Amino acid sequence: MKKGIHPENYRPVVFRDMSNGDMFLTRSTCKTTETVEFEGETYPMVKVEISSTSHPFYTGKSKLVDTAGRVDRFMSRYAKSTGKK
């Protein structure tokens, strides 16, 4: 790797998929205050809602991830606009 082309805070970081708990280690400059033990070492941790291990495109499974009731809100607005219940 060329010297001097990466930011000073470019370091190993663990990303944790909150929908299924999977974790993976990569290098990043993300700012975080949380840490986690991964493979015997302590690393900074970044929480993500979805990753390649839970995304339907990569898994081939159709799974609805509704973290904030978005589908319910849409359905209630749709029902109001069309007069359907």
mmCIF file of N, CA, C and O in Angstrom:
data_model
loop_
_atom_site.group_PDB
_atom_site.id
_atom_site.type_symbol
_atom_site.label_atom_id
_atom_site.label_comp_id
_atom_site.label_asym_id
_atom_site.label_seq_id
_atom_site.Cartn_x
_atom_site.Cartn_y
_atom_site.Cartn_z
ATOM 1 N N MET A 1 0.842 -1.166 0.000
ATOM 2 C CA MET A 1 0.000 0.000 0.000
ATOM 3 C C MET A 1 0.895 1.239 0.000
ATOM 4 O O MET A 1 1.894 1.293 0.705
ATOM 5 N N LYS A 2 0.524 2.246 -0.782
ATOM 6 C CA LYS A 2 1.319 3.463 -0.853
ATOM 7 C C LYS A 2 1.273 4.208 0.475
ATOM 8 O O LYS A 2 0.244 4.277 1.133
ATOM 9 N N LYS A 3 2.380 4.769 0.853
ATOM 10 C CA LYS A 3 2.468 5.549 2.090
ATOM 11 C C LYS A 3 1.918 6.948 1.865
ATOM 12 O O LYS A 3 2.097 7.540 0.796
ATOM 13 N N GLY A 4 1.216 7.472 2.877
ATOM 14 C CA GLY A 4 0.773 8.845 2.862
ATOM 15 C C GLY A 4 -0.491 9.144 2.064
ATOM 16 O O GLY A 4 -0.847 10.301 1.908
ATOM 17 N N ILE A 5 -1.185 8.111 1.538
ATOM 18 C CA ILE A 5 -2.399 8.404 0.773
ATOM 19 C C ILE A 5 -3.679 8.166 1.576
ATOM 20 O O ILE A 5 -4.751 8.571 1.149
ATOM 21 N N HIS A 6 -3.569 7.502 2.718
ATOM 22 C CA HIS A 6 -4.740 7.237 3.551
ATOM 23 C C HIS A 6 -4.792 8.206 4.727
ATOM 24 O O HIS A 6 -3.761 8.657 5.222
ATOM 25 N N PRO A 7 -5.995 8.539 5.197
ATOM 26 C CA PRO A 7 -6.120 9.416 6.366
ATOM 27 C C PRO A 7 -5.462 8.791 7.595
ATOM 28 O O PRO A 7 -5.299 7.570 7.682
ATOM 29 N N GLU A 8 -5.120 9.618 8.552
ATOM 30 C CA GLU A 8 -4.446 9.151 9.770
ATOM 31 C C GLU A 8 -5.315 8.185 10.585
ATOM 32 O O GLU A 8 -4.809 7.293 11.221
ATOM 33 N N ASN A 9 -6.641 8.369 10.553
ATOM 34 C CA ASN A 9 -7.512 7.523 11.366
ATOM 35 C C ASN A 9 -8.043 6.315 10.584
ATOM 36 O O ASN A 9 -9.041 5.716 10.959
ATOM 37 N N TYR A 10 -7.397 5.908 9.509
ATOM 38 C CA TYR A 10 -7.763 4.727 8.733
ATOM 39 C C TYR A 10 -7.290 3.511 9.507
ATOM 40 O O TYR A 10 -6.100 3.253 9.621
ATOM 41 N N ARG A 11 -8.243 2.771 10.083
ATOM 42 C CA ARG A 11 -7.897 1.699 11.016
ATOM 43 C C ARG A 11 -8.882 0.546 10.869
ATOM 44 O O ARG A 11 -9.935 0.694 10.255
ATOM 45 N N PRO A 12 -8.581 -0.632 11.448
ATOM 46 C CA PRO A 12 -9.536 -1.742 11.439
ATOM 47 C C PRO A 12 -10.770 -1.397 12.279
ATOM 48 O O PRO A 12 -10.656 -0.853 13.373
ATOM 49 N N VAL A 13 -11.959 -1.680 11.737
ATOM 50 C CA VAL A 13 -13.224 -1.402 12.404
ATOM 51 C C VAL A 13 -14.148 -2.596 12.181
ATOM 52 O O VAL A 13 -14.173 -3.170 11.091
ATOM 53 N N VAL A 14 -14.906 -2.967 13.214
ATOM 54 C CA VAL A 14 -15.897 -4.039 13.091
ATOM 55 C C VAL A 14 -17.248 -3.402 12.808
ATOM 56 O O VAL A 14 -17.668 -2.486 13.496
ATOM 57 N N PHE A 15 -17.930 -3.901 11.769
ATOM 58 C CA PHE A 15 -19.287 -3.481 11.458
ATOM 59 C C PHE A 15 -20.224 -4.593 11.910
ATOM 60 O O PHE A 15 -20.016 -5.760 11.574
ATOM 61 N N ARG A 16 -21.252 -4.231 12.699
ATOM 62 C CA ARG A 16 -22.214 -5.217 13.210
ATOM 63 C C ARG A 16 -23.573 -4.972 12.566
ATOM 64 O O ARG A 16 -24.128 -3.889 12.660
ATOM 65 N N ASP A 17 -24.095 -6.006 11.917
ATOM 66 C CA ASP A 17 -25.420 -5.960 11.304
ATOM 67 C C ASP A 17 -26.442 -6.163 12.419
ATOM 68 O O ASP A 17 -26.510 -7.216 13.032
ATOM 69 N N MET A 18 -27.252 -5.146 12.690
ATOM 70 C CA MET A 18 -28.191 -5.205 13.806
ATOM 71 C C MET A 18 -29.409 -6.084 13.514
ATOM 72 O O MET A 18 -30.115 -6.482 14.425
ATOM 73 N N SER A 19 -29.668 -6.421 12.261
ATOM 74 C CA SER A 19 -30.821 -7.251 11.956
ATOM 75 C C SER A 19 -30.560 -8.732 12.195
ATOM 76 O O SER A 19 -31.483 -9.484 12.472
ATOM 77 N N ASN A 20 -29.290 -9.166 12.101
ATOM 78 C CA ASN A 20 -29.007 -10.586 12.340
ATOM 79 C C ASN A 20 -27.791 -10.829 13.237
ATOM 80 O O ASN A 20 -27.472 -11.970 13.540
ATOM 81 N N GLY A 21 -27.104 -9.790 13.654
ATOM 82 C CA GLY A 21 -25.993 -9.938 14.588
ATOM 83 C C GLY A 21 -24.650 -10.277 13.975
ATOM 84 O O GLY A 21 -23.657 -10.385 14.682
ATOM 85 N N ASP A 22 -24.584 -10.467 12.654
ATOM 86 C CA ASP A 22 -23.310 -10.788 12.010
ATOM 87 C C ASP A 22 -22.348 -9.611 12.139
ATOM 88 O O ASP A 22 -22.751 -8.453 12.150
ATOM 89 N N MET A 23 -21.058 -9.938 12.222
ATOM 90 C CA MET A 23 -20.021 -8.909 12.314
ATOM 91 C C MET A 23 -18.948 -9.195 11.273
ATOM 92 O O MET A 23 -18.675 -10.350 10.959
ATOM 93 N N PHE A 24 -18.352 -8.126 10.736
ATOM 94 C CA PHE A 24 -17.223 -8.296 9.839
ATOM 95 C C PHE A 24 -16.217 -7.184 10.073
ATOM 96 O O PHE A 24 -16.564 -6.081 10.473
ATOM 97 N N LEU A 25 -14.970 -7.516 9.846
ATOM 98 C CA LEU A 25 -13.854 -6.607 10.091
ATOM 99 C C LEU A 25 -13.350 -6.051 8.768
ATOM 100 O O LEU A 25 -13.130 -6.787 7.812
ATOM 101 N N THR A 26 -13.188 -4.746 8.722
ATOM 102 C CA THR A 26 -12.623 -4.078 7.555
ATOM 103 C C THR A 26 -11.925 -2.808 8.035
ATOM 104 O O THR A 26 -11.938 -2.514 9.225
ATOM 105 N N ARG A 27 -11.335 -2.075 7.133
ATOM 106 C CA ARG A 27 -10.670 -0.828 7.510
ATOM 107 C C ARG A 27 -11.586 0.327 7.159
ATOM 108 O O ARG A 27 -12.249 0.310 6.135
ATOM 109 N N SER A 28 -11.619 1.346 8.020
ATOM 110 C CA SER A 28 -12.519 2.477 7.812
ATOM 111 C C SER A 28 -12.028 3.689 8.586
ATOM 112 O O SER A 28 -11.187 3.584 9.473
ATOM 113 N N THR A 29 -12.617 4.848 8.256
ATOM 114 C CA THR A 29 -12.346 6.077 8.997
ATOM 115 C C THR A 29 -13.569 6.511 9.793
ATOM 116 O O THR A 29 -13.596 7.619 10.318
ATOM 117 N N CYS A 30 -14.598 5.645 9.895
ATOM 118 C CA CYS A 30 -15.824 5.973 10.637
ATOM 119 C C CYS A 30 -15.493 6.324 12.081
ATOM 120 O O CYS A 30 -14.693 5.655 12.728
ATOM 121 N N LYS A 31 -16.161 7.372 12.580
ATOM 122 C CA LYS A 31 -15.988 7.758 13.976
ATOM 123 C C LYS A 31 -16.982 6.978 14.822
ATOM 124 O O LYS A 31 -18.162 6.894 14.476
ATOM 125 N N THR A 32 -16.514 6.409 15.920
ATOM 126 C CA THR A 32 -17.377 5.651 16.806
ATOM 127 C C THR A 32 -16.796 5.661 18.216
ATOM 128 O O THR A 32 -15.583 5.794 18.388
ATOM 129 N N THR A 33 -17.674 5.525 19.192
ATOM 130 C CA THR A 33 -17.222 5.469 20.584
ATOM 131 C C THR A 33 -17.370 4.066 21.158
ATOM 132 O O THR A 33 -16.856 3.796 22.226
ATOM 133 N N GLU A 34 -18.061 3.179 20.434
ATOM 134 C CA GLU A 34 -18.279 1.822 20.923
ATOM 135 C C GLU A 34 -17.150 0.908 20.483
ATOM 136 O O GLU A 34 -16.553 1.107 19.425
ATOM 137 N N THR A 35 -16.885 -0.107 21.301
ATOM 138 C CA THR A 35 -15.884 -1.112 20.962
ATOM 139 C C THR A 35 -16.496 -2.495 21.146
ATOM 140 O O THR A 35 -17.501 -2.654 21.832
ATOM 141 N N VAL A 36 -15.875 -3.481 20.524
ATOM 142 C CA VAL A 36 -16.338 -4.860 20.629
ATOM 143 C C VAL A 36 -15.122 -5.777 20.521
ATOM 144 O O VAL A 36 -14.140 -5.441 19.861
ATOM 145 N N GLU A 37 -15.200 -6.928 21.184
ATOM 146 C CA GLU A 37 -14.137 -7.920 21.055
ATOM 147 C C GLU A 37 -14.483 -8.824 19.888
ATOM 148 O O GLU A 37 -15.587 -9.383 19.817
ATOM 149 N N PHE A 38 -13.556 -8.954 18.949
ATOM 150 C CA PHE A 38 -13.775 -9.734 17.738
ATOM 151 C C PHE A 38 -12.519 -10.527 17.443
ATOM 152 O O PHE A 38 -11.440 -9.946 17.290
ATOM 153 N N GLU A 39 -12.641 -11.839 17.412
ATOM 154 C CA GLU A 39 -11.522 -12.744 17.150
ATOM 155 C C GLU A 39 -10.345 -12.485 18.092
ATOM 156 O O GLU A 39 -9.193 -12.431 17.687
ATOM 157 N N GLY A 40 -10.654 -12.245 19.369
ATOM 158 C CA GLY A 40 -9.624 -12.090 20.383
ATOM 159 C C GLY A 40 -9.026 -10.701 20.518
ATOM 160 O O GLY A 40 -8.152 -10.489 21.344
ATOM 161 N N GLU A 41 -9.442 -9.763 19.709
ATOM 162 C CA GLU A 41 -8.924 -8.398 19.754
ATOM 163 C C GLU A 41 -10.086 -7.428 19.995
ATOM 164 O O GLU A 41 -11.230 -7.735 19.694
ATOM 165 N N THR A 42 -9.794 -6.252 20.524
ATOM 166 C CA THR A 42 -10.805 -5.217 20.726
ATOM 167 C C THR A 42 -10.687 -4.184 19.613
ATOM 168 O O THR A 42 -9.601 -3.659 19.354
ATOM 169 N N TYR A 43 -11.820 -3.930 18.949
ATOM 170 C CA TYR A 43 -11.870 -3.007 17.823
ATOM 171 C C TYR A 43 -12.990 -1.994 18.028
ATOM 172 O O TYR A 43 -13.970 -2.276 18.717
ATOM 173 N N PRO A 44 -12.911 -0.840 17.369
ATOM 174 C CA PRO A 44 -14.057 0.077 17.346
ATOM 175 C C PRO A 44 -15.202 -0.604 16.588
ATOM 176 O O PRO A 44 -14.954 -1.382 15.660
ATOM 177 N N MET A 45 -16.465 -0.321 16.983
ATOM 178 C CA MET A 45 -17.606 -0.969 16.351
ATOM 179 C C MET A 45 -18.579 0.066 15.793
ATOM 180 O O MET A 45 -18.882 1.057 16.436
ATOM 181 N N VAL A 46 -19.077 -0.206 14.580
ATOM 182 C CA VAL A 46 -20.094 0.613 13.941
ATOM 183 C C VAL A 46 -21.310 -0.278 13.714
ATOM 184 O O VAL A 46 -21.187 -1.378 13.171
ATOM 185 N N LYS A 47 -22.489 0.195 14.140
ATOM 186 C CA LYS A 47 -23.724 -0.569 13.950
ATOM 187 C C LYS A 47 -24.363 -0.164 12.628
ATOM 188 O O LYS A 47 -24.478 1.022 12.328
ATOM 189 N N VAL A 48 -24.764 -1.164 11.842
ATOM 190 C CA VAL A 48 -25.471 -0.916 10.592
ATOM 191 C C VAL A 48 -26.795 -1.671 10.620
ATOM 192 O O VAL A 48 -26.900 -2.724 11.244
ATOM 193 N N GLU A 49 -27.822 -1.130 9.967
ATOM 194 C CA GLU A 49 -29.127 -1.773 9.976
ATOM 195 C C GLU A 49 -29.199 -2.956 9.038
ATOM 196 O O GLU A 49 -29.927 -3.910 9.285
ATOM 197 N N ILE A 50 -28.474 -2.909 7.943
ATOM 198 C CA ILE A 50 -28.523 -3.986 6.962
ATOM 199 C C ILE A 50 -27.163 -4.102 6.286
ATOM 200 O O ILE A 50 -26.461 -3.117 6.112
ATOM 201 N N SER A 51 -26.775 -5.322 5.963
ATOM 202 C CA SER A 51 -25.501 -5.555 5.286
ATOM 203 C C SER A 51 -25.712 -6.644 4.238
ATOM 204 O O SER A 51 -26.830 -7.119 4.025
ATOM 205 N N SER A 52 -24.640 -7.079 3.612
ATOM 206 C CA SER A 52 -24.766 -8.114 2.589
ATOM 207 C C SER A 52 -25.227 -9.448 3.172
ATOM 208 O O SER A 52 -25.746 -10.291 2.449
ATOM 209 N N THR A 53 -25.071 -9.658 4.484
ATOM 210 C CA THR A 53 -25.517 -10.916 5.086
ATOM 211 C C THR A 53 -27.001 -10.926 5.398
ATOM 212 O O THR A 53 -27.558 -11.979 5.699
ATOM 213 N N SER A 54 -27.670 -9.772 5.317
ATOM 214 C CA SER A 54 -29.102 -9.737 5.586
ATOM 215 C C SER A 54 -29.919 -9.112 4.464
ATOM 216 O O SER A 54 -31.142 -9.166 4.485
ATOM 217 N N HIS A 55 -29.283 -8.528 3.466
ATOM 218 C CA HIS A 55 -29.998 -7.872 2.373
ATOM 219 C C HIS A 55 -30.581 -8.933 1.431
ATOM 220 O O HIS A 55 -29.889 -9.863 1.030
ATOM 221 N N PRO A 56 -31.860 -8.801 1.070
ATOM 222 C CA PRO A 56 -32.501 -9.801 0.208
ATOM 223 C C PRO A 56 -31.804 -10.006 -1.136
ATOM 224 O O PRO A 56 -31.803 -11.104 -1.671
ATOM 225 N N PHE A 57 -31.196 -8.975 -1.691
ATOM 226 C CA PHE A 57 -30.507 -9.124 -2.969
ATOM 227 C C PHE A 57 -29.364 -10.128 -2.866
ATOM 228 O O PHE A 57 -29.147 -10.935 -3.759
ATOM 229 N N TYR A 58 -28.618 -10.096 -1.767
ATOM 230 C CA TYR A 58 -27.469 -10.982 -1.596
ATOM 231 C C TYR A 58 -27.844 -12.337 -1.026
ATOM 232 O O TYR A 58 -27.193 -13.333 -1.306
ATOM 233 N N THR A 59 -28.880 -12.393 -0.202
ATOM 234 C CA THR A 59 -29.260 -13.656 0.436
ATOM 235 C C THR A 59 -30.212 -14.477 -0.412
ATOM 236 O O THR A 59 -30.330 -15.683 -0.205
ATOM 237 N N GLY A 60 -30.936 -13.821 -1.331
ATOM 238 C CA GLY A 60 -31.905 -14.540 -2.148
ATOM 239 C C GLY A 60 -33.213 -14.793 -1.424
ATOM 240 O O GLY A 60 -34.107 -15.447 -1.932
ATOM 241 N N LYS A 61 -33.336 -14.288 -0.222
ATOM 242 C CA LYS A 61 -34.544 -14.461 0.565
ATOM 243 C C LYS A 61 -35.295 -13.138 0.611
ATOM 244 O O LYS A 61 -34.699 -12.092 0.792
ATOM 245 N N SER A 62 -36.590 -13.212 0.457
ATOM 246 C CA SER A 62 -37.407 -12.010 0.546
ATOM 247 C C SER A 62 -37.801 -11.806 1.993
ATOM 248 O O SER A 62 -38.673 -12.488 2.518
ATOM 249 N N LYS A 63 -37.126 -10.894 2.662
ATOM 250 C CA LYS A 63 -37.375 -10.633 4.069
ATOM 251 C C LYS A 63 -37.630 -9.137 4.228
ATOM 252 O O LYS A 63 -36.850 -8.317 3.769
ATOM 253 N N LEU A 64 -38.708 -8.805 4.894
ATOM 254 C CA LEU A 64 -39.055 -7.412 5.098
ATOM 255 C C LEU A 64 -38.445 -6.932 6.407
ATOM 256 O O LEU A 64 -38.710 -7.483 7.461
ATOM 257 N N VAL A 65 -37.587 -5.916 6.325
ATOM 258 C CA VAL A 65 -36.991 -5.326 7.506
ATOM 259 C C VAL A 65 -37.679 -3.988 7.726
ATOM 260 O O VAL A 65 -37.495 -3.046 6.965
ATOM 261 N N ASP A 66 -38.493 -3.897 8.759
ATOM 262 C CA ASP A 66 -39.260 -2.686 9.032
ATOM 263 C C ASP A 66 -38.851 -2.169 10.400
ATOM 264 O O ASP A 66 -39.364 -2.605 11.415
ATOM 265 N N THR A 67 -37.903 -1.248 10.424
ATOM 266 C CA THR A 67 -37.346 -0.795 11.697
ATOM 267 C C THR A 67 -38.133 0.319 12.348
ATOM 268 O O THR A 67 -38.003 0.549 13.529
ATOM 269 N N ALA A 68 -38.947 1.027 11.581
ATOM 270 C CA ALA A 68 -39.631 2.175 12.174
ATOM 271 C C ALA A 68 -41.120 2.212 11.841
ATOM 272 O O ALA A 68 -41.735 3.258 11.889
ATOM 273 N N GLY A 69 -41.716 1.085 11.488
ATOM 274 C CA GLY A 69 -43.132 1.052 11.172
ATOM 275 C C GLY A 69 -43.465 1.728 9.859
ATOM 276 O O GLY A 69 -44.588 2.186 9.659
ATOM 277 N N ARG A 70 -42.517 1.786 8.951
ATOM 278 C CA ARG A 70 -42.719 2.490 7.690
ATOM 279 C C ARG A 70 -43.821 1.849 6.854
ATOM 280 O O ARG A 70 -44.609 2.542 6.211
ATOM 281 N N VAL A 71 -43.849 0.527 6.835
ATOM 282 C CA VAL A 71 -44.860 -0.161 6.033
ATOM 283 C C VAL A 71 -46.250 0.117 6.592
ATOM 284 O O VAL A 71 -47.178 0.401 5.845
ATOM 285 N N ASP A 72 -46.390 0.069 7.911
ATOM 286 C CA ASP A 72 -47.687 0.345 8.534
ATOM 287 C C ASP A 72 -48.149 1.769 8.244
ATOM 288 O O ASP A 72 -49.329 1.999 7.947
ATOM 289 N N ARG A 73 -47.250 2.728 8.319
ATOM 290 C CA ARG A 73 -47.614 4.110 8.030
ATOM 291 C C ARG A 73 -48.034 4.275 6.577
ATOM 292 O O ARG A 73 -49.005 4.950 6.265
ATOM 293 N N PHE A 74 -47.299 3.612 5.669
ATOM 294 C CA PHE A 74 -47.658 3.680 4.260
ATOM 295 C C PHE A 74 -49.036 3.072 4.023
ATOM 296 O O PHE A 74 -49.865 3.642 3.314
ATOM 297 N N MET A 75 -49.278 1.910 4.619
ATOM 298 C CA MET A 75 -50.559 1.238 4.425
ATOM 299 C C MET A 75 -51.710 2.078 4.966
ATOM 300 O O MET A 75 -52.775 2.147 4.346
ATOM 301 N N SER A 76 -51.513 2.736 6.096
ATOM 302 C CA SER A 76 -52.590 3.566 6.641
ATOM 303 C C SER A 76 -52.833 4.790 5.753
ATOM 304 O O SER A 76 -53.974 5.173 5.522
ATOM 305 N N ARG A 77 -51.784 5.389 5.210
ATOM 306 C CA ARG A 77 -51.957 6.517 4.292
ATOM 307 C C ARG A 77 -52.618 6.066 3.001
ATOM 308 O O ARG A 77 -53.497 6.739 2.455
ATOM 309 N N TYR A 78 -52.226 4.889 2.508
ATOM 310 C CA TYR A 78 -52.804 4.348 1.283
ATOM 311 C C TYR A 78 -54.294 4.079 1.478
ATOM 312 O O TYR A 78 -55.111 4.397 0.617
ATOM 313 N N ALA A 79 -54.653 3.513 2.622
ATOM 314 C CA ALA A 79 -56.049 3.219 2.916
ATOM 315 C C ALA A 79 -56.871 4.510 2.990
ATOM 316 O O ALA A 79 -58.003 4.558 2.502
ATOM 317 N N LYS A 80 -56.306 5.561 3.561
ATOM 318 C CA LYS A 80 -57.009 6.842 3.659
ATOM 319 C C LYS A 80 -57.218 7.460 2.271
ATOM 320 O O LYS A 80 -58.281 8.011 1.987
ATOM 321 N N SER A 81 -56.216 7.369 1.419
ATOM 322 C CA SER A 81 -56.312 8.012 0.115
ATOM 323 C C SER A 81 -57.227 7.265 -0.839
ATOM 324 O O SER A 81 -57.818 7.862 -1.721
ATOM 325 N N THR A 82 -57.381 5.955 -0.657
ATOM 326 C CA THR A 82 -58.219 5.176 -1.567
ATOM 327 C C THR A 82 -59.580 4.841 -0.953
ATOM 328 O O THR A 82 -60.446 4.335 -1.648
ATOM 329 N N GLY A 83 -59.737 5.115 0.324
ATOM 330 C CA GLY A 83 -60.989 4.791 0.996
ATOM 331 C C GLY A 83 -61.105 3.325 1.382
ATOM 332 O O GLY A 83 -62.152 2.869 1.799
ATOM 333 N N LYS A 84 -60.002 2.561 1.230
ATOM 334 C CA LYS A 84 -60.000 1.127 1.591
ATOM 335 C C LYS A 84 -59.583 0.963 3.029
ATOM 336 O O LYS A 84 -58.877 1.778 3.583
ATOM 337 N N LYS A 85 -60.014 -0.110 3.627
ATOM 338 C CA LYS A 85 -59.632 -0.400 5.017
ATOM 339 C C LYS A 85 -58.784 -1.613 5.090
ATOM 340 O O LYS A 85 -58.809 -2.505 4.390
#
